[in-house]
Every structure is written in structure tokens, then in C-alpha cells.
Short mmCIF file of C-alpha atoms in Angstrom, two decimals:
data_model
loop_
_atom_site.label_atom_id
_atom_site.label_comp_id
_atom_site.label_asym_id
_atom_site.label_seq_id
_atom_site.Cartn_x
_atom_site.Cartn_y
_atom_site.Cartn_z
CA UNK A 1 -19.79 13.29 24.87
CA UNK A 2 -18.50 13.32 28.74
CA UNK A 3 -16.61 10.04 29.65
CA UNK A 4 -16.06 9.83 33.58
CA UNK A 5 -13.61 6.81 33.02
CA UNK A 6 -11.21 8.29 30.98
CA UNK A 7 -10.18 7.86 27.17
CA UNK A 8 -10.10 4.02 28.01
CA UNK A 9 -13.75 4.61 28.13
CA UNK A 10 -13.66 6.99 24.45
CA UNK A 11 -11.23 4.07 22.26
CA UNK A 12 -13.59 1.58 23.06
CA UNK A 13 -16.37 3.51 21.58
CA UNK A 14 -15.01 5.13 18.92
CA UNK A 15 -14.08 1.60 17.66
CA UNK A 16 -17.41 0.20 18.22
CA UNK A 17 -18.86 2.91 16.71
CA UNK A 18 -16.50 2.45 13.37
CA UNK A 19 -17.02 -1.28 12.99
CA UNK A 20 -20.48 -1.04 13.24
CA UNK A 21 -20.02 -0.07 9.31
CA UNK A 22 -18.60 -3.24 8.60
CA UNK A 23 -19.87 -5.67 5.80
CA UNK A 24 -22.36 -7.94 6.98
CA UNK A 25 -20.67 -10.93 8.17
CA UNK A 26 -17.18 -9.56 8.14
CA UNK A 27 -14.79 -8.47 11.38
CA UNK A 28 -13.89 -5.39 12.22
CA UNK A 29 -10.49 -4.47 10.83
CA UNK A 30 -8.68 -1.55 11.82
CA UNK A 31 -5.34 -0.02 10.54
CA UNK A 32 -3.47 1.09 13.39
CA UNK A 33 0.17 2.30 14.36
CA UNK A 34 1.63 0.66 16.50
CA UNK A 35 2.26 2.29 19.35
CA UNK A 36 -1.48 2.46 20.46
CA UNK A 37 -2.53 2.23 23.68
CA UNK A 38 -3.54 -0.80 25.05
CA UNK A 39 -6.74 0.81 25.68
CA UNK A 40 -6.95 -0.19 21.90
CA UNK A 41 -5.51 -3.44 21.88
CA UNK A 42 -8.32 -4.41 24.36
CA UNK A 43 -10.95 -2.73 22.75
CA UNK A 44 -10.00 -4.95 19.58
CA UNK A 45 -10.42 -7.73 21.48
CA UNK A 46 -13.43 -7.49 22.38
CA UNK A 47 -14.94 -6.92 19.09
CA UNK A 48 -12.47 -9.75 18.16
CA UNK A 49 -11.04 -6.90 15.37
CA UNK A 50 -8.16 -7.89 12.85
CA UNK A 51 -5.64 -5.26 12.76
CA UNK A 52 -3.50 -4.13 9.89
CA UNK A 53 -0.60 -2.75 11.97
CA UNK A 54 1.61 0.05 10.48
CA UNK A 55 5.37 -0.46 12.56
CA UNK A 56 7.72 1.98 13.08
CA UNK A 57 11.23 2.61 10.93
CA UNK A 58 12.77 3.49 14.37
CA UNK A 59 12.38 0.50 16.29
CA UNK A 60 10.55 2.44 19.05
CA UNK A 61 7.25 1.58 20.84
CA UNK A 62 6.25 4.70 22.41
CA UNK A 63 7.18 6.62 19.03
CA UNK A 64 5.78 5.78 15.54
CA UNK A 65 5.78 8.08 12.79
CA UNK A 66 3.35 7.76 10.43
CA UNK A 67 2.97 9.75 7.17
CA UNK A 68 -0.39 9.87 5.24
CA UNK A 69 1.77 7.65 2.16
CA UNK A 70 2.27 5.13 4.68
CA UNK A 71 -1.22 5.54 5.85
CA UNK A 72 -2.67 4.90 1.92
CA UNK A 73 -0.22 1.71 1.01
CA UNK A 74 -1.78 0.21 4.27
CA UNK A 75 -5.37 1.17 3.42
CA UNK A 76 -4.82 -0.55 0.33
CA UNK A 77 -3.15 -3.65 1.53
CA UNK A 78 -6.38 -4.30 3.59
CA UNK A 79 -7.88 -7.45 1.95
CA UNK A 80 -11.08 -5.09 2.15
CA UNK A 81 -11.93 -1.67 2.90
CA UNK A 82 -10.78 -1.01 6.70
CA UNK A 83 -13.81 0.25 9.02
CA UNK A 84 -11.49 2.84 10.89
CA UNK A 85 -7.78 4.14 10.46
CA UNK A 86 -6.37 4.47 14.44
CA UNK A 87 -3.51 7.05 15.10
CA UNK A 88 -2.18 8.08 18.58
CA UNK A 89 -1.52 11.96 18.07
CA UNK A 90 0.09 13.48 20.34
CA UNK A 91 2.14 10.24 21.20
CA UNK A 92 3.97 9.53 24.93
CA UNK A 93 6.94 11.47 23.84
CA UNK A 94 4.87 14.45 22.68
CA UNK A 95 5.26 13.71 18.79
CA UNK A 96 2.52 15.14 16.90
CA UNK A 97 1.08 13.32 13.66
CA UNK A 98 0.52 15.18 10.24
CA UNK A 99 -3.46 14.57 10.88
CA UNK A 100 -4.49 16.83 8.54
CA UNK A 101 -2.49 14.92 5.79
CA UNK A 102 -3.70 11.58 6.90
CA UNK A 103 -7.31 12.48 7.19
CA UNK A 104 -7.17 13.69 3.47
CA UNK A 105 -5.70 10.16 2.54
CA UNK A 106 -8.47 8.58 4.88
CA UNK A 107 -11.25 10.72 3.36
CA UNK A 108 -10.20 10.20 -0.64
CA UNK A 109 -10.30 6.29 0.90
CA UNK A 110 -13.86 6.38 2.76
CA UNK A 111 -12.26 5.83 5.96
CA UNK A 112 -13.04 7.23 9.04
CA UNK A 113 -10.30 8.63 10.96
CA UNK A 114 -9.84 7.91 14.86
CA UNK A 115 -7.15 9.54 16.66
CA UNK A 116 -6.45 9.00 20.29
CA UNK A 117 -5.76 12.62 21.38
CA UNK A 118 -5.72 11.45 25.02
CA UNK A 119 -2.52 13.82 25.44
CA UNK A 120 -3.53 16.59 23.16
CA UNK A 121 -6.78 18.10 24.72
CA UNK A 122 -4.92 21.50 25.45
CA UNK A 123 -4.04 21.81 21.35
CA UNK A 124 -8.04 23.40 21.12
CA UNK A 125 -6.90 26.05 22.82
CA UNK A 126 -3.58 27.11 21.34
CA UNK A 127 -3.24 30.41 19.21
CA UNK A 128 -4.11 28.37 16.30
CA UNK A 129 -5.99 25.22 16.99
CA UNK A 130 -4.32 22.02 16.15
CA UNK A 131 -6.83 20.05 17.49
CA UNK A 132 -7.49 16.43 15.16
CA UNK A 133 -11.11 17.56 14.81
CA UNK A 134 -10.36 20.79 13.49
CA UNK A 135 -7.80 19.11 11.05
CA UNK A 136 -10.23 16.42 9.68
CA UNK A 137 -10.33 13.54 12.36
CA UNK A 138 -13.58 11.94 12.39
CA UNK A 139 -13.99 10.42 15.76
CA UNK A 140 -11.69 11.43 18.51
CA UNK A 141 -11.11 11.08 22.41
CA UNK A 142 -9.39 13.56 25.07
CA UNK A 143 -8.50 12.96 28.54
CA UNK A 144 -9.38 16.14 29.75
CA UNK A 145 -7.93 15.31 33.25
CA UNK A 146 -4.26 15.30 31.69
CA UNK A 147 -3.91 18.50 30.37
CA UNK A 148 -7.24 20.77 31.88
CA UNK A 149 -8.42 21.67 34.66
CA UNK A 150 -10.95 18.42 35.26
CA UNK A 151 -10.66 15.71 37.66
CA UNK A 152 -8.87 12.32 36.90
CA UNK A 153 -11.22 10.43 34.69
CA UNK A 154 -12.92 13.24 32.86
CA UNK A 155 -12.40 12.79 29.23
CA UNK A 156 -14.53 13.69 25.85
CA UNK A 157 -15.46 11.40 23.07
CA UNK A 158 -15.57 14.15 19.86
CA UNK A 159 -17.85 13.12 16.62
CA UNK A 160 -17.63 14.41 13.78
CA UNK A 161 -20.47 16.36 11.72
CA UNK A 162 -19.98 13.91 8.48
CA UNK A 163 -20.91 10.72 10.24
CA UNK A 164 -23.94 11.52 12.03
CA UNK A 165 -25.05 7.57 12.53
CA UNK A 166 -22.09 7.85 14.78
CA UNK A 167 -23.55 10.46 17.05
CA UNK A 168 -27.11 8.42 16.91
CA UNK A 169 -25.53 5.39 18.53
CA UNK A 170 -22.79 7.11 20.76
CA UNK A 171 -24.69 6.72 23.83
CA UNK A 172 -25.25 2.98 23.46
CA UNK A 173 -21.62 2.37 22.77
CA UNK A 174 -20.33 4.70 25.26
CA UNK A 175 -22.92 2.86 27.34
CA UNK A 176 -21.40 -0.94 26.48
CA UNK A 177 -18.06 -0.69 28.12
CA UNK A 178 -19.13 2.12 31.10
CA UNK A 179 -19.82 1.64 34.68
CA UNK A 180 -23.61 2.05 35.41
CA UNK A 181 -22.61 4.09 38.18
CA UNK A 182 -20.53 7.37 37.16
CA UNK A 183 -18.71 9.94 39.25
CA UNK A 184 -20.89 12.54 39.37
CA UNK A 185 -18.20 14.48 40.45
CA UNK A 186 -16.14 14.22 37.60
CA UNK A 187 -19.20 15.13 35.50
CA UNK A 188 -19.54 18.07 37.76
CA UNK A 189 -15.75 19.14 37.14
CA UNK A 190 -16.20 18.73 33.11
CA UNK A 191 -19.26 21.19 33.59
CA UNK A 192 -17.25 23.74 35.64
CA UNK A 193 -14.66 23.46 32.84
CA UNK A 194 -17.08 24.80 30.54
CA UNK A 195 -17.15 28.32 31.72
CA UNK A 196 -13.38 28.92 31.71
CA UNK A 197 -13.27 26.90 28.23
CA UNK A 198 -15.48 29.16 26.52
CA UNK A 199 -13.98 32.49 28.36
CA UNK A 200 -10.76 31.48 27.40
CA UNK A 201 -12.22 30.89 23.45
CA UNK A 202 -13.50 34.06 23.32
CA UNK A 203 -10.10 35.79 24.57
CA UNK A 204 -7.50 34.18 22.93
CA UNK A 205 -8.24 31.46 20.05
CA UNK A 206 -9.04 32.37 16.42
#
């Protein structure tokens, strides 16, 4: 799904999208690292979320390293299953997370995986793709504007195949937090992408 406000515009539906699944009654909860966004920490507001946070060893905000062990002991510590575990991957120093590891610890769990790949859009097209939805992410947003060809704002909200409720209601959470008048511009430039994307495919990734 095209997102002409960025992946501010993606975290706040992926996590709408997630705590829909929540027991009747409950609030969202979310595990999260902590160096999120604060895309996410306003997103969680406004579903008035609880959120299990997972801090880094280091001491750093911008950096926290998060193993898939470290992503089970907090699954478990949740005082009920979470609706969504959140990892930024790539993070603002360029650290890349062992996603496929921690969506194999999410999945064993019956947890949907969300990864905030706002940095990592160009990691489809690498020799070998190490893009989170291709390692096992379940919902995930790019900012195609960062790292493509696409003007500022252009992003993608990615669903995976396993959760197709999520794809259902997309729209109408996309649709919650979005202006009711997009650039059509932008949507213009994530169409013209399209051509080169699939060119470029074809060409060079396996």
C-alpha cells in the first residue's frame, strides 16, 4: 500500500492493524526496542497501547541490539500474549537486526512481527534480498523517498500473505491517521518508480 505521508503514516497502521487482534476488552500491548521512532511512541498513544520495552546493553538510543532470545524472554514476560513485536531494522546508525531469527521466535509465539524498515527500502534490491518481508516480517513500512528514487513522503506499508484480515482492513487504518487530501504527485512518483523497480528485478536480483 502507497503512503504519501511517509512511514509516520505506515507505523501508525501497522499498529492499528496488530491491536485490532487484541482480547476483547484488553489494550493493545506491544513489545518494542527501544530506540523506535517516535512515529511509534505516538502511534501508541493514540491507541493508548502498553509497551513492554526491550533496552539496550549499550546505553545508546539510536542503537539497540536485539537478539531473537531477548525477543522470546520479553514475549513471555508479557502478562498476556503481545498483539505485535516492533523492531527498527535498519536502525539510524545503519545496524541491521537478525529479522529472520526474530520472526522465527515471533512465529513459534503467534506474534506478528512489525519492523520499521523506514531506512532499509533499498535492501529489496540487493544481490540477495534482505528485505524484513522476505525474511519473515509480517507487517512492514519503507520510506521509499530515503533511499529510491520517489519524492519526499512516498513510502509503502508491506502485508504479509499469512495475515490476510490485515490486508482487508489496511485501507481503513491507513485511512484513520491520513490526510483526506494526498499528493498526487508523490503517488505519481511511486508509480514511475515501478518501471525502473521491476527492470532493475529482472536484471540483477535473484
Amino acid at each position: 500500500y502507497y503512503s504519501t505521508e511517509g512511514s509516520t503514516l505506515a507505523i501508525k497502521a501497522m499498529l492499528t492493524l496488530a491491536a485490532e487482534e487484541r482480547p476483547k476488552g484488553e489494550r493493545p500491548l506491544f513489545v518494542a526496542a527501544r530506540n523506535v521512532h517516535k512515529a511509534f511512541v505516538y502511534g501508541a498513544a493514540m491507541l493508548d497501547a502498553d509497551v513492554k520495552w526491550i533496552y539496550s546493553s549499550e546505553g545508546h538510543i539510536c542503537r539497540c541490539k536485539v537478539s531473537p532470545d531477548e525477543v522470546g524472554k520479553a514475549i513471555k514476560s508479557c502478562p498476556r500474549k503481545p498483539d505485535g513485536v516492533y523492531i527498527t531494522s535498519p536502525d539510524y546508525l545503519g545496524n541491521i537486526a537478525d529479522i529472520k531469527g526474530i520472526a522465527e521466535v515471533c512465529d513459534a509465539c503467534g506474534v506478528p512481527l512489525l519492523v520499521d524498515n523506514a531506512h532499509g527500502a533499498y535492501l529489496k534490491f540487493l544481490p540477495e534480498s534482505r528485505h524484513p518481508m522476505d525474511l519473515g516480517a509480517d507487517l512492514c513500512c519503507d520510506s521509499a523517498h530515503k533511499t529510491l528514487p520517489v519524492l519526499t513522503g512516498g513510502a509503502y506499508l508491506h502485508i504479509s500473505g499469512d495475515y490476510p484480515k490485515y490486508a482487508e482492513r489496511a485501507r481503513e487504518a491507513l485511512s484513520l491517521f491520513a490526510s483526506t487530501s494526498p499528493s498526487y504527485l508523490i503517488l505519481q512518483s511511486l508509480d514511475l518508480f515501478n518501471a525502473q523497480k521491476e527492470e532493475y528485478i529482472k536484471k540483477n536480483v535473484k
